[in-house]
């Protein structure tokens, strides 16, 4: 089964500081994903470490995968959102995000790979376009791993991945 878009809405994302680690295409595994980096984050307890800094209240303790094209290079960040001027601990990087509207889709499915990749991405972008919303120039895309929706499977074993993009 392919991931299903069960909800589409617009959300105001406050200005924030993403604290985490930046990866590029050279960090992808043989399957083309960043799963190895996520495993490293969990194994080394990095979410717990940075979470102690006091995450942005609006993020509800979610972890994020943020993506964008930076010039000709693809960037993939793993981390969490914090108030704008949070000090960045040694060993981590940051990206400051401006306040903006985002189109968000809830992708419903199994956490076995079906929530990720180009097909769910295209499905979500089509739903956003149906709303008449336009993407910002060179926008940030994000996977938001909400601590309840993503980590608590329903009776069918499905979870919800929030997938979003900054709008014009």
Coordinates of C-alpha atoms in Angstrom, one line a residue:
X1 CA 0.0 0.0 0.0
X2 CA 1.2 3.5 -0.8
X3 CA 1.1 6.3 1.8
X4 CA -2.3 8.1 1.7
X5 CA -2.7 11.9 2.2
X6 CA -5.4 12.1 4.9
X7 CA -5.2 15.9 5.8
X8 CA -3.9 19.0 4.0
X9 CA -3.7 22.4 5.8
X10 CA -1.8 25.6 6.0
X11 CA 0.3 26.3 9.1
X12 CA 2.2 29.4 10.3
X13 CA 5.7 28.3 11.2
X14 CA 7.3 30.8 13.6
X15 CA 10.9 32.0 13.1
X16 CA 13.1 29.3 14.6
X17 CA 16.6 27.9 14.8
X18 CA 17.1 24.4 13.5
X19 CA 19.8 22.8 15.5
X20 CA 21.1 19.5 14.2
X21 CA 23.5 18.2 11.6
X22 CA 23.7 18.9 7.9
X23 CA 24.0 16.1 5.3
X24 CA 24.4 16.1 1.5
X25 CA 23.9 13.5 -1.3
X26 CA 27.2 12.0 -0.4
X27 CA 25.8 10.8 2.9
X28 CA 23.0 8.8 1.3
X29 CA 23.1 5.0 1.8
X30 CA 22.9 2.5 -1.1
X31 CA 19.1 2.8 -1.1
X32 CA 19.4 6.5 -1.5
X33 CA 18.1 7.4 1.9
X34 CA 19.4 9.0 5.1
X35 CA 18.3 6.2 7.3
X36 CA 21.9 5.5 8.5
X37 CA 22.1 9.1 9.8
X38 CA 18.8 8.7 11.7
X39 CA 20.0 5.5 13.2
X40 CA 23.1 7.2 14.4
X41 CA 21.0 10.0 15.9
X42 CA 19.1 7.5 18.0
X43 CA 22.1 5.4 18.9
X44 CA 24.1 8.4 20.1
X45 CA 21.1 10.0 21.9
X46 CA 21.5 13.3 20.1
X47 CA 17.8 14.2 20.2
X48 CA 17.8 13.9 24.0
X49 CA 21.0 15.9 24.2
X50 CA 19.7 18.9 22.1
X51 CA 16.2 18.5 23.5
X52 CA 17.5 19.7 26.8
X53 CA 18.1 23.1 25.3
X54 CA 14.3 23.8 25.4
X55 CA 12.6 23.1 22.0
X56 CA 10.3 25.6 20.3
X57 CA 7.0 25.2 22.0
X58 CA 5.1 25.1 18.7
X59 CA 7.1 22.1 17.5
X60 CA 5.6 20.0 20.3
X61 CA 8.9 18.1 20.7
X62 CA 9.0 16.8 17.2
X63 CA 12.2 15.8 15.4
X64 CA 12.7 17.0 11.9
X65 CA 14.2 16.2 8.6
X66 CA 14.5 19.4 6.6
X67 CA 15.5 19.5 2.9
X68 CA 16.4 22.2 0.4
X69 CA 18.6 22.9 -2.6
X70 CA 21.4 25.2 -1.5
X71 CA 22.6 26.5 -4.9
X72 CA 23.4 23.2 -6.7
X73 CA 23.8 21.1 -3.6
X74 CA 21.0 19.2 -1.9
X75 CA 20.9 19.6 1.9
X76 CA 19.2 17.3 4.4
X77 CA 19.2 18.4 8.0
X78 CA 18.3 16.2 11.0
X79 CA 17.4 18.0 14.2
X80 CA 14.9 19.9 16.2
X81 CA 13.5 23.4 16.2
X82 CA 14.3 25.9 18.9
X83 CA 13.7 29.6 19.7
X84 CA 15.7 31.8 17.2
X85 CA 18.7 32.7 19.4
X86 CA 19.3 29.4 21.1
X87 CA 23.0 28.7 21.5
X88 CA 24.3 25.9 19.4
X89 CA 26.1 23.2 21.3
X90 CA 29.5 22.0 20.1
X91 CA 29.3 19.3 17.5
X92 CA 26.0 20.6 16.1
X93 CA 25.2 23.0 13.3
X94 CA 22.2 25.3 12.8
X95 CA 20.1 27.0 10.2
X96 CA 17.9 29.9 11.0
X97 CA 14.4 29.7 9.5
X98 CA 12.2 32.8 8.8
X99 CA 8.6 32.8 9.9
X100 CA 6.4 31.6 7.1
X101 CA 3.4 29.7 6.0
X102 CA 3.7 26.1 5.2
X103 CA 1.5 23.6 3.4
X104 CA 1.4 20.4 5.5
X105 CA 0.1 17.0 4.5
X106 CA -0.4 14.1 6.8
X107 CA 1.0 11.0 5.1
X108 CA -0.7 7.9 6.6
X109 CA 0.9 4.5 6.2
X110 CA 3.5 2.1 7.5
X111 CA 6.9 3.2 8.7
X112 CA 8.6 0.7 6.4
X113 CA 9.7 3.2 3.7
X114 CA 6.3 3.9 2.1
X115 CA 6.1 7.3 3.7
X116 CA 9.3 8.5 2.1
X117 CA 10.7 9.3 -1.3
X118 CA 9.5 10.9 -4.5
X119 CA 6.0 9.3 -4.7
X120 CA 4.7 10.6 -1.3
X121 CA 6.5 13.9 -2.0
X122 CA 4.7 14.3 -5.4
X123 CA 1.3 13.2 -3.9
X124 CA 1.6 15.8 -1.2
X125 CA 2.7 18.6 -3.6
X126 CA -0.3 17.7 -5.8
X127 CA -2.7 18.1 -2.8
X128 CA -1.1 21.4 -2.0
X129 CA -1.5 22.6 -5.6
X130 CA -5.2 21.6 -5.4
X131 CA -5.6 24.1 -2.6
X132 CA -4.3 26.8 -4.9
X133 CA -1.1 27.4 -2.8
X134 CA 2.2 28.2 -4.4
X135 CA 5.7 27.1 -3.2
X136 CA 8.1 29.7 -2.0
X137 CA 11.3 30.2 -4.0
X138 CA 13.8 27.5 -3.3
X139 CA 11.7 26.4 -0.3
X140 CA 12.4 24.3 2.7
X141 CA 10.6 20.9 2.7
X142 CA 10.3 19.1 6.0
X143 CA 9.4 15.7 7.5
X144 CA 8.0 16.3 11.0
X145 CA 8.1 13.3 13.3
X146 CA 5.5 14.2 15.8
X147 CA 6.0 12.4 19.1
X148 CA 2.5 11.0 19.1
X149 CA 1.3 10.8 15.5
X150 CA 4.5 9.2 14.2
X151 CA 5.5 7.0 17.2
X152 CA 2.1 5.5 18.1
X153 CA 0.8 3.1 15.3
X154 CA -2.9 2.7 15.0
X155 CA -4.7 -0.7 15.0
X156 CA -3.6 -1.3 11.4
X157 CA 0.0 -0.5 12.3
X158 CA 0.0 2.8 10.5
X159 CA 1.5 6.1 11.6
X160 CA 1.2 9.7 10.4
X161 CA 4.2 11.6 9.0
X162 CA 3.7 15.4 8.7
X163 CA 5.3 16.4 5.4
X164 CA 5.4 20.1 4.6
X165 CA 6.8 22.8 2.4
X166 CA 7.2 26.6 2.8
X167 CA 4.8 28.6 0.7
X168 CA 4.9 31.9 -1.1

